[in-house]
């Protein structure tokens, strides 16, 4: 049974920034109040968590909103703060990375000194190829230590990396290469998934062949000898081995870190669903590194020497923030797990890793635990392992149902803490922090309280503030705290329009939610058409664009529907061309293959069938949300502007065929208002 809301009435009680004093930890309220009312003083103190080559001249420069700058005039280097300073402090023998790969049957413990030795060799070779401050380099690699080595070698030189998720197909990789225009690409020859080897190098060759931008330098290819030592597909005209690049600087004095200004770019990361119109989040160095070290300590409860596990990938923002930069800047040990929760080789792997490496906190998505629960509900594989080192499990990226959350807490015997953030913010906006004496049993479905510097408002469409527990648009009052994106790469106009135009003076999260009487934030829905598939954010519009590339498809609608393991999967209803000679089964199979080739297997695109018509408004807008709600058996009230409500008779048939809308009531058409 779901617990009910708090019975305490806080109306009229003393509050701090809208949060009742009686309900929260005084230390949290004191820090939060300072971070909102005097952000410069608060974040100046946190900046001492890093080493600076030159101190800042001004902590906060908000003279040109929304292009807020932090620590202006200060210079630092991300590689130095991640690696060099720990070695100089005598901690070089500490383990920086644990790469645990059931897929290859290997475990690697890489110390800070070993990382340094590999980074300076690669950085030296890159420098000889002409990579300098401000250059862009694309990385297309799996979850291996060499991916982090590549990232840190690039930023050591003051250059900018753009990591592309290894699960993306050639067309997605091509679009990012074309937009970022890198000097070169660093890639692995292969990746590995359960039961198959992914030909990264072949995908890279295909992407560059179709690209309008040809990198001026050859691709640097890391050969995974324990997976596929074969390099017969290496093209000597376009490719060079990683090992050969490192040999270029062997025996030479290690290349020094290049200090860069705090507001210079650290990386560019493309958000999901940007195949045709890339949207590159540009992150600057100074404020981001400060925010990561602060949140790792204060939110996740990690200190130098602790082992921390962010169960994500380097191609996503979580990997950048909390596999690489956060834990390494802090001096912690970061786990890189290359495997699946349930079948590499069994559902006991999460338990084994926690016990074997004494993991203190985990960051994961609810889907991973749903998979474990489905495969081994009685924990027959995991029961043998001890969970004594674990303090908490943090979840994000998708909705976590109450049953799953309860099962995780019962199984792992620690609090399961939901928190909320976006690629754009780089770290959490709301959370429950282990570093404060906060209630570790926050309200069900809440994503926690605002983090330092985030003045979270719930706004109505007219921009006025919503009442307590009233649903609205979640907006963040400017200036945003350190660590948020600085702009969209090559598109400052879209940056202004997309995030700041709707509510002047605020960052529009495009998420819907509400705030309760204690100040807890509840994120209820995404306002745009992005769906979460096992924690991966995918744009339905980009999936539709890909489907429409099929010559036998004339129209399509893709929307998210519930799925027991992945949380949400896309469902596709398409309209074939007139007099199409192919059967529904054959055409649907071709569409599924097309999506796999264009977007990649991460889309989990398998629910596909044809219809004769799609529901639309008279203005021509396809009613995706209505179909998604209908598929979930919810009561649907159609707007009076619908063109033909009888279309839902056929929509029901199609959804029933795929196992959805089995008990959905007939939609009701609303009456036009006078």
XYZ file of C-alpha atoms in Angstrom:
674
model
C 0.000 0.000 0.000
C 1.256 3.473 -0.863
C 1.914 5.672 2.168
C -0.266 8.732 2.460
C 0.840 12.376 2.713
C 2.095 13.892 5.940
C -0.636 14.775 8.390
C 1.317 17.736 9.816
C -0.045 21.171 8.927
C 2.779 23.662 8.348
C 0.584 26.568 7.320
C 1.671 29.754 9.063
C 4.866 28.249 10.492
C 8.286 29.876 10.091
C 9.869 29.077 6.745
C 13.115 29.475 4.797
C 12.670 30.064 1.053
C 9.190 28.542 1.283
C 10.271 25.473 3.299
C 8.991 25.171 6.888
C 11.831 25.284 9.420
C 10.218 22.607 11.572
C 10.291 20.097 8.715
C 13.973 20.176 7.717
C 17.580 19.935 8.865
C 18.771 23.378 10.093
C 22.191 22.940 8.456
C 20.554 22.251 5.091
C 18.277 25.284 5.446
C 21.207 27.529 6.407
C 23.314 26.405 3.423
C 20.385 26.585 1.034
C 19.371 30.072 2.152
C 22.906 31.381 1.653
C 23.211 29.721 -1.757
C 20.044 31.444 -2.979
C 20.344 34.812 -1.212
C 24.127 35.250 -1.446
C 25.289 32.843 -4.161
C 28.661 34.519 -4.688
C 29.706 33.996 -1.064
C 28.439 30.414 -0.983
C 30.106 29.275 -4.209
C 33.350 31.109 -3.480
C 33.786 28.858 -0.450
C 33.070 25.718 -2.515
C 35.631 26.711 -5.159
C 38.352 25.810 -2.668
C 37.522 22.156 -3.352
C 39.633 22.530 -6.520
C 43.203 23.568 -7.330
C 43.473 26.767 -9.391
C 46.398 27.972 -11.492
C 45.178 31.515 -11.107
C 42.481 32.698 -8.685
C 39.242 34.164 -9.988
C 38.701 37.893 -10.216
C 34.937 37.709 -9.757
C 32.867 34.797 -8.460
C 29.592 35.607 -10.237
C 29.131 37.659 -13.399
C 25.465 37.879 -14.310
C 25.757 41.013 -16.435
C 24.489 39.232 -19.551
C 21.752 36.786 -18.522
C 21.129 33.977 -19.271
C 24.839 33.674 -20.110
C 25.901 33.600 -16.469
C 29.620 33.234 -15.762
C 31.254 31.799 -12.648
C 34.795 32.381 -11.361
C 35.680 34.809 -14.157
C 39.397 35.313 -14.583
C 40.209 32.076 -12.776
C 42.335 29.465 -14.578
C 42.512 25.718 -13.966
C 42.805 22.387 -15.772
C 40.397 19.455 -15.477
C 43.074 16.774 -15.943
C 45.267 18.327 -13.263
C 42.381 18.358 -10.790
C 41.385 14.793 -11.713
C 44.857 13.203 -11.697
C 47.987 15.263 -11.098
C 47.072 16.816 -7.786
C 46.373 13.422 -6.188
C 49.773 12.109 -7.267
C 51.520 15.219 -5.935
C 49.688 14.651 -2.643
C 51.126 11.131 -2.418
C 47.971 9.299 -3.430
C 49.160 7.998 -6.791
C 48.924 4.373 -5.665
C 45.216 4.762 -4.816
C 42.847 2.996 -7.190
C 41.073 5.496 -9.440
C 39.047 3.139 -11.652
C 37.769 -0.401 -11.277
C 36.759 -1.767 -14.668
C 34.677 -4.890 -14.096
C 33.713 -6.564 -17.367
C 31.853 -9.869 -17.172
C 31.474 -9.549 -20.939
C 35.220 -10.036 -21.390
C 35.922 -11.901 -18.151
C 38.350 -9.228 -16.937
C 38.775 -6.932 -13.953
C 41.211 -3.999 -14.073
C 42.168 -1.824 -11.138
C 43.783 1.334 -12.484
C 45.619 3.625 -10.052
C 45.901 7.386 -10.349
C 49.581 6.970 -11.263
C 48.754 4.453 -13.990
C 46.124 6.776 -15.412
C 48.626 9.623 -15.416
C 51.230 7.549 -17.260
C 48.786 6.657 -20.027
C 47.228 10.127 -20.248
C 50.501 12.002 -20.721
C 51.608 9.615 -23.480
C 48.345 10.039 -25.368
C 48.271 13.794 -24.770
C 51.848 14.062 -26.033
C 50.903 12.227 -29.211
C 47.817 14.379 -29.692
C 49.924 17.500 -29.325
C 52.270 16.247 -32.061
C 49.219 15.818 -34.304
C 48.459 19.487 -33.752
C 45.667 19.282 -31.164
C 45.664 22.570 -29.251
C 43.473 24.555 -26.896
C 39.973 25.004 -28.303
C 40.125 22.121 -30.796
C 37.306 19.597 -30.757
C 37.844 15.822 -30.638
C 35.055 13.237 -30.965
C 35.284 10.057 -28.860
C 33.372 6.933 -29.948
C 34.266 4.251 -27.425
C 32.665 1.742 -25.030
C 32.741 1.797 -21.231
C 36.470 1.130 -20.735
C 39.223 3.040 -18.871
C 40.703 4.170 -22.202
C 37.605 6.306 -22.783
C 38.410 8.301 -19.654
C 42.100 8.347 -20.603
C 41.099 9.883 -23.950
C 38.838 12.471 -22.295
C 41.525 13.565 -19.847
C 44.299 13.607 -22.462
C 42.178 15.959 -24.564
C 41.352 18.361 -21.736
C 44.978 18.243 -20.552
C 45.748 20.163 -23.744
C 42.840 22.569 -23.224
C 40.939 20.945 -26.097
C 37.254 19.991 -26.013
C 35.870 16.461 -26.190
C 32.524 15.300 -27.520
C 31.740 11.722 -26.483
C 29.201 9.828 -28.599
C 27.392 6.875 -27.032
C 28.745 3.606 -28.455
C 25.245 2.241 -29.027
C 24.473 4.813 -31.707
C 24.395 3.820 -35.363
C 26.460 5.446 -38.117
C 23.893 8.118 -39.004
C 23.707 9.396 -35.414
C 27.501 9.451 -35.192
C 27.677 11.234 -38.544
C 25.336 14.028 -37.426
C 27.522 14.754 -34.408
C 30.739 14.706 -36.427
C 29.217 17.124 -38.916
C 28.080 19.520 -36.203
C 31.122 19.512 -33.925
C 33.686 19.420 -36.807
C 36.455 17.630 -34.873
C 40.136 17.736 -35.678
C 40.139 13.961 -35.234
C 38.121 11.045 -33.865
C 39.269 8.601 -31.175
C 37.488 5.244 -31.331
C 37.714 1.646 -30.229
C 37.915 -1.029 -32.900
C 35.031 -2.923 -31.282
C 32.522 -2.898 -28.469
C 31.023 -5.916 -26.813
C 27.465 -6.791 -25.836
C 25.995 -10.067 -24.581
C 26.472 -12.594 -27.356
C 27.926 -10.238 -29.947
C 30.772 -7.928 -30.881
C 29.856 -4.432 -32.109
C 32.062 -3.246 -35.020
C 32.828 0.303 -33.854
C 35.468 0.890 -36.501
C 33.171 -0.154 -39.350
C 30.453 2.127 -37.948
C 32.958 4.991 -37.748
C 34.065 4.435 -41.345
C 30.415 4.482 -42.482
C 29.724 7.666 -40.509
C 32.688 9.552 -41.949
C 31.928 8.317 -45.463
C 28.442 9.869 -45.311
C 29.623 12.990 -43.446
C 30.021 16.423 -44.992
C 32.915 17.026 -42.567
C 36.137 15.056 -42.916
C 38.438 15.324 -39.868
C 41.824 16.644 -41.019
C 43.758 14.137 -38.894
C 43.548 10.353 -38.972
C 41.271 8.464 -36.581
C 43.027 7.104 -33.499
C 41.921 3.511 -32.933
C 42.261 1.692 -29.626
C 42.477 -2.041 -30.255
C 40.713 -4.229 -27.686
C 43.012 -7.234 -27.907
C 40.981 -9.266 -25.424
C 37.877 -8.924 -27.628
C 39.091 -8.635 -31.221
C 42.793 -8.172 -31.963
C 42.055 -8.244 -35.702
C 42.723 -4.879 -37.381
C 42.398 -5.914 -41.018
C 39.673 -3.268 -41.392
C 42.147 -0.561 -40.338
C 42.645 1.865 -43.211
C 46.225 3.214 -43.152
C 45.068 6.335 -44.985
C 42.471 7.277 -42.361
C 43.349 5.300 -39.202
C 46.272 5.001 -36.804
C 46.610 2.784 -33.751
C 46.359 4.287 -30.256
C 49.601 2.538 -29.296
C 51.448 4.214 -32.180
C 50.229 7.648 -31.057
C 51.468 6.989 -27.523
C 54.867 5.902 -28.837
C 55.286 9.339 -30.412
C 55.949 10.882 -26.987
C 57.697 7.991 -25.212
C 60.890 9.033 -23.451
C 59.989 12.710 -23.583
C 59.167 15.010 -20.708
C 55.471 14.590 -19.806
C 53.377 17.264 -21.453
C 52.112 19.854 -18.990
C 48.489 20.742 -18.321
C 47.245 23.824 -20.192
C 45.391 26.189 -17.827
C 42.109 27.420 -19.267
C 39.740 30.136 -18.088
C 36.890 28.907 -15.912
C 34.317 29.810 -18.568
C 36.106 28.109 -21.459
C 34.514 24.898 -22.800
C 35.235 21.531 -21.201
C 33.031 19.376 -23.432
C 30.109 19.245 -25.860
C 27.480 16.570 -25.277
C 24.548 16.062 -27.612
C 21.129 15.463 -26.139
C 19.031 12.488 -27.252
C 16.979 12.730 -30.396
C 19.199 15.171 -32.266
C 19.815 13.230 -35.480
C 18.596 15.905 -37.872
C 19.002 19.024 -35.716
C 21.892 18.463 -33.299
C 21.544 20.149 -29.910
C 24.976 20.203 -28.331
C 25.106 21.124 -24.653
C 28.311 23.094 -24.078
C 29.701 22.817 -20.552
C 32.412 25.083 -19.189
C 35.087 23.884 -16.811
C 35.214 25.922 -13.588
C 31.693 25.898 -12.209
C 31.051 22.361 -13.415
C 33.962 20.796 -11.543
C 33.080 22.723 -8.386
C 29.476 21.497 -8.564
C 30.530 17.881 -9.134
C 32.911 17.674 -6.195
C 30.420 19.464 -3.951
C 27.493 17.207 -4.894
C 29.511 13.995 -4.697
C 30.410 14.862 -1.108
C 27.205 16.526 0.061
C 24.521 14.719 -1.929
C 25.955 11.233 -2.423
C 28.009 11.077 0.790
C 31.308 10.171 -0.906
C 34.737 11.163 0.461
C 38.250 10.681 -0.966
C 39.114 6.980 -0.922
C 35.508 5.781 -0.989
C 34.290 3.506 -3.778
C 31.409 4.910 -5.789
C 29.433 3.367 -8.643
C 27.459 5.287 -11.251
C 25.899 2.523 -13.346
C 25.758 4.461 -16.589
C 27.807 4.985 -19.756
C 30.359 7.562 -20.830
C 28.077 8.602 -23.684
C 25.570 10.134 -21.271
C 25.831 13.078 -18.897
C 25.919 10.757 -15.865
C 29.114 9.189 -17.193
C 30.772 12.568 -17.690
C 29.734 13.884 -14.296
C 29.889 10.866 -12.026
C 32.025 8.162 -13.643
C 34.798 10.501 -14.743
C 35.098 14.066 -13.473
C 33.288 14.003 -10.124
C 34.921 10.960 -8.478
C 38.355 11.601 -9.984
C 38.448 15.258 -8.954
C 37.412 14.167 -5.463
C 40.020 11.402 -5.262
C 37.532 8.542 -4.941
C 37.410 5.170 -6.703
C 34.960 4.961 -9.601
C 33.485 1.636 -10.753
C 33.002 1.028 -14.492
C 30.757 -2.014 -14.992
C 30.648 -3.392 -18.537
C 27.749 -5.810 -18.369
C 24.045 -6.288 -17.801
C 22.286 -6.477 -14.431
C 20.737 -9.883 -15.080
C 22.610 -12.073 -17.548
C 26.356 -11.461 -17.507
C 26.379 -14.149 -16.333
C 23.583 -14.029 -13.727
C 21.330 -11.623 -11.756
C 23.755 -11.479 -8.840
C 26.218 -9.033 -10.384
C 25.020 -5.841 -8.664
C 25.315 -7.620 -5.313
C 28.764 -9.005 -6.165
C 30.139 -5.611 -7.149
C 28.831 -3.911 -3.993
C 30.389 -6.593 -1.804
C 33.618 -7.168 -3.735
C 34.565 -3.487 -4.034
C 32.880 -2.190 -0.858
C 30.721 0.259 -2.798
C 29.385 3.055 -0.600
C 26.673 4.529 -2.851
C 25.149 3.676 -6.230
C 23.575 5.792 -8.949
C 21.370 3.767 -11.312
C 18.039 3.686 -13.125
C 14.948 1.822 -11.882
C 14.994 -0.440 -14.961
C 18.160 -2.178 -13.759
C 16.422 -3.261 -10.592
C 13.242 -4.252 -12.427
C 15.386 -6.544 -14.564
C 16.983 -8.135 -11.495
C 13.596 -8.533 -9.819
C 12.104 -10.136 -12.915
C 15.028 -12.547 -13.384
C 15.550 -13.472 -9.732
C 12.698 -12.297 -7.471
C 13.907 -14.453 -4.579
C 17.526 -13.160 -4.811
C 18.911 -16.672 -5.003
C 22.030 -15.319 -6.746
C 22.539 -12.187 -4.678
C 21.845 -13.530 -1.199
C 25.420 -14.752 -0.711
C 26.851 -11.225 -0.825
C 27.096 -8.651 1.970
C 25.554 -5.186 1.566
C 27.188 -3.749 4.716
C 29.276 -1.144 2.851
C 26.264 0.369 1.076
C 24.645 3.522 2.455
C 22.091 4.406 -0.227
C 20.907 3.810 -3.771
C 20.165 6.889 -5.866
C 17.835 6.582 -8.830
C 17.013 8.966 -11.665
C 16.338 9.064 -15.387
C 12.824 7.612 -15.356
C 9.785 7.120 -13.167
C 10.204 4.592 -10.369
C 6.990 2.896 -9.347
C 6.308 2.344 -5.659
C 6.471 -1.466 -5.900
C 9.922 -1.407 -7.470
C 11.224 1.119 -4.947
C 9.929 -0.960 -2.035
C 11.484 -4.099 -3.476
C 14.884 -2.389 -3.857
C 14.822 -1.118 -0.269
C 13.804 -4.497 1.106
C 16.410 -6.334 -0.979
C 19.427 -4.035 -0.555
C 18.435 -2.835 2.945
C 19.275 0.830 2.295
C 17.245 3.956 1.445
C 16.328 4.360 -2.219
C 16.475 8.076 -2.985
C 14.935 9.505 -6.125
C 16.477 12.671 -7.504
C 15.975 14.798 -10.595
C 18.269 16.489 -13.061
C 18.838 16.955 -16.765
C 21.648 16.773 -19.299
C 21.459 20.558 -19.348
C 22.016 20.972 -15.601
C 24.926 18.509 -15.335
C 24.050 17.497 -11.768
C 20.972 17.218 -9.570
C 18.414 20.000 -9.169
C 16.445 18.257 -6.419
C 17.538 15.394 -4.163
C 17.820 14.018 -0.651
C 21.368 14.643 0.552
C 23.352 12.194 2.662
C 25.640 15.045 3.690
C 22.831 16.690 5.654
C 20.569 15.228 8.318
C 17.672 15.025 5.899
C 14.769 12.629 6.141
C 15.837 9.493 4.241
C 12.179 8.565 3.727
C 10.931 11.525 1.679
C 7.351 11.556 0.393
C 6.559 8.805 -2.122
C 7.343 9.838 -5.735
C 9.087 13.007 -4.558
C 12.459 13.810 -6.127
C 13.605 15.529 -2.938
C 14.357 19.109 -1.953
C 16.105 21.795 -4.015
C 19.885 21.587 -4.086
C 22.129 24.518 -3.354
C 21.564 27.473 -5.646
C 18.349 26.192 -7.236
C 15.366 28.447 -6.578
C 12.679 26.080 -7.877
C 9.301 27.534 -8.821
C 6.127 25.933 -10.144
C 4.629 28.325 -12.692
C 1.257 28.590 -14.363
C 1.057 29.272 -18.119
C 0.753 33.017 -17.430
C 4.005 32.972 -15.425
C 2.406 33.369 -12.000
C 3.394 30.976 -9.234
C 1.196 27.941 -8.627
C -0.288 27.140 -5.242
C 0.958 24.312 -3.013
C 0.300 20.919 -4.672
C -0.938 22.629 -7.851
C 0.472 21.176 -11.054
C 2.495 23.523 -13.247
C 5.681 23.973 -15.200
C 8.901 23.564 -13.196
C 11.118 26.614 -13.680
C 14.428 27.626 -12.101
C 14.963 31.248 -11.174
C 18.063 32.885 -12.648
C 20.955 32.995 -12.132
C 21.505 29.250 -12.265
C 24.200 27.825 -9.967
C 27.588 26.633 -11.260
C 27.699 23.560 -13.490
C 24.790 24.259 -15.799
C 25.289 24.382 -19.551
C 26.747 27.638 -20.804
C 24.941 27.560 -24.163
C 24.048 25.311 -27.076
C 27.031 24.824 -29.357
C 26.716 27.008 -32.471
C 23.161 27.998 -31.542
C 22.861 30.735 -28.944
C 19.562 31.856 -30.481
C 17.964 28.459 -29.855
C 19.471 28.459 -26.351
C 17.658 31.697 -25.511
C 14.413 30.741 -27.220
C 14.130 27.160 -26.000
C 15.010 27.601 -22.338
C 14.419 31.245 -21.384
C 11.781 32.810 -23.625
C 8.622 31.257 -22.156
C 9.238 32.498 -18.598
C 11.522 35.578 -18.578
C 13.963 35.451 -15.679
C 13.684 31.670 -15.400
C 15.142 28.534 -16.932
C 12.259 26.488 -18.345
C 12.899 22.825 -17.514
C 10.013 21.750 -19.799
C 9.042 19.332 -17.034
C 5.729 19.427 -15.219
C 5.341 18.966 -11.489
C 4.307 20.445 -8.184
C 5.606 21.376 -4.733
C 4.070 20.118 -1.491
C 3.588 21.968 1.814
C 7.083 20.981 3.013
C 8.814 22.182 -0.152
C 9.384 18.726 -1.669
C 9.381 18.678 -5.460
C 7.372 16.163 -7.500
C 8.214 15.767 -11.197
C 5.157 14.257 -12.872
C 5.619 14.453 -16.643
C 7.804 15.588 -19.472
C 6.188 18.382 -21.402
C 7.882 17.525 -24.698
C 7.959 14.270 -26.645
C 11.038 12.700 -25.113
C 10.539 9.199 -23.726
C 12.736 7.221 -21.351
C 13.705 3.716 -22.484
C 15.607 2.031 -19.647
C 17.012 5.435 -18.662
C 17.967 6.420 -22.230
C 16.213 9.580 -23.397
C 14.899 9.253 -26.942
C 12.989 11.775 -29.002
C 9.800 10.435 -30.551
C 10.087 12.991 -33.332
C 13.507 11.652 -34.347
C 12.094 8.115 -34.374
C 9.233 9.310 -36.566
C 11.671 10.984 -38.929
C 13.531 7.709 -39.278
C 10.332 5.709 -39.938
C 9.307 8.173 -42.629
C 12.482 7.359 -44.531
C 10.799 4.120 -45.540
C 9.320 4.624 -49.026
C 6.141 2.707 -48.158
C 5.221 4.872 -45.136
C 3.240 8.044 -45.572
C 2.572 9.068 -41.968
C 3.483 7.932 -38.477
C 3.017 8.574 -34.778
C 5.403 7.319 -32.102
C 4.673 7.603 -28.391
C 5.797 5.972 -25.171
C 3.909 3.130 -23.504
C 4.607 1.286 -20.226
C 6.811 -1.805 -20.255
C 7.603 -3.948 -17.220
C 11.374 -4.118 -17.645
C 12.416 -0.911 -19.394
C 9.799 1.325 -17.801
C 8.790 2.754 -21.162
C 9.179 1.743 -24.804
C 8.150 3.399 -28.067
C 4.990 2.283 -29.865
C 4.650 3.095 -33.553
C 1.445 3.452 -35.554
C 2.080 4.140 -39.217
C -0.005 4.737 -42.326
C 1.229 2.855 -45.417
C 1.225 4.416 -48.853
C -1.876 3.871 -50.964
C -2.022 0.432 -52.603
C 1.001 -0.838 -50.695
C 1.727 -4.390 -51.878
C 3.480 -5.503 -48.692
C 1.759 -7.206 -45.791
C 1.559 -5.440 -42.443
C 3.963 -7.999 -40.948
C 6.593 -7.533 -43.685
C 6.422 -3.737 -43.644
C 6.556 -3.620 -39.838
C 9.633 -5.861 -39.863
C 11.354 -3.548 -42.343
C 10.544 -0.507 -40.189
C 11.996 -2.178 -37.093
C 15.214 -2.942 -39.006
C 15.342 0.632 -40.311
C 15.153 2.064 -36.789
C 17.873 -0.314 -35.618
C 20.148 0.801 -38.466
C 19.450 4.519 -38.065
C 19.087 4.971 -34.306
C 20.518 1.766 -32.855
C 19.209 -1.035 -30.639
C 18.839 1.255 -27.611
C 15.488 2.404 -29.019
C 13.917 -0.997 -28.127
C 11.703 -0.411 -31.150
C 9.482 -3.476 -31.592
C 5.829 -2.395 -31.124
C 4.790 -1.516 -34.661
C 1.562 -1.854 -36.660
C -0.331 -0.052 -39.410
C -3.511 2.036 -39.305
C -5.548 3.815 -41.953
C -5.811 7.099 -40.045
C -4.325 8.905 -37.054
C -6.277 11.191 -34.700
C -5.606 14.858 -35.368
C -6.902 18.257 -34.452
C -8.386 20.382 -37.199
C -5.155 22.307 -37.362
C -3.386 19.067 -38.279
C -1.675 18.303 -34.941
C -1.339 14.575 -34.263
C -2.758 13.685 -30.844
C 0.098 11.590 -29.459
C -0.629 12.195 -25.784
C -4.227 11.094 -26.212
C -3.081 7.853 -27.853
C -0.453 7.270 -25.160
C -3.034 7.765 -22.389
C -5.487 5.511 -24.234
C -2.830 2.794 -24.512
C -2.396 2.960 -20.714
C -6.139 2.320 -20.237
C -6.709 5.841 -18.989
C -9.842 7.873 -19.554
C -9.220 10.200 -22.488
C -11.091 13.452 -23.004
C -10.615 14.567 -26.592
C -10.637 18.276 -27.416
C -13.567 19.620 -29.365
C -11.139 20.536 -32.090
C -10.557 16.871 -33.005
C -11.136 16.267 -36.688
C -12.677 12.772 -36.446
C -13.177 11.069 -33.088
C -14.251 7.804 -34.756
C -10.597 7.192 -35.635
C -10.167 5.839 -32.103
C -12.162 2.740 -33.078
C -9.298 1.724 -35.326
C -6.686 2.958 -32.858
C -8.164 0.609 -30.242
C -7.905 -2.319 -32.654
C -4.271 -1.542 -33.425
C -3.294 -1.077 -29.785
C -5.140 -4.248 -28.741
C -3.142 -6.130 -31.356
C 0.033 -4.980 -29.577
C -1.319 -5.728 -26.104
C -2.371 -2.217 -25.061
C -5.649 -0.357 -24.365
C -7.198 -3.698 -23.409
C -9.556 -2.112 -20.858
C -9.516 1.512 -21.964
C -12.880 3.310 -21.801
C -14.089 4.941 -25.014
C -12.711 8.475 -25.403
C -15.087 11.332 -24.682
C -15.203 14.458 -26.823
C -15.227 17.653 -24.785
C -17.706 20.372 -25.669
C -16.537 23.676 -27.034
C -16.618 26.488 -24.491
C -18.905 29.418 -25.244
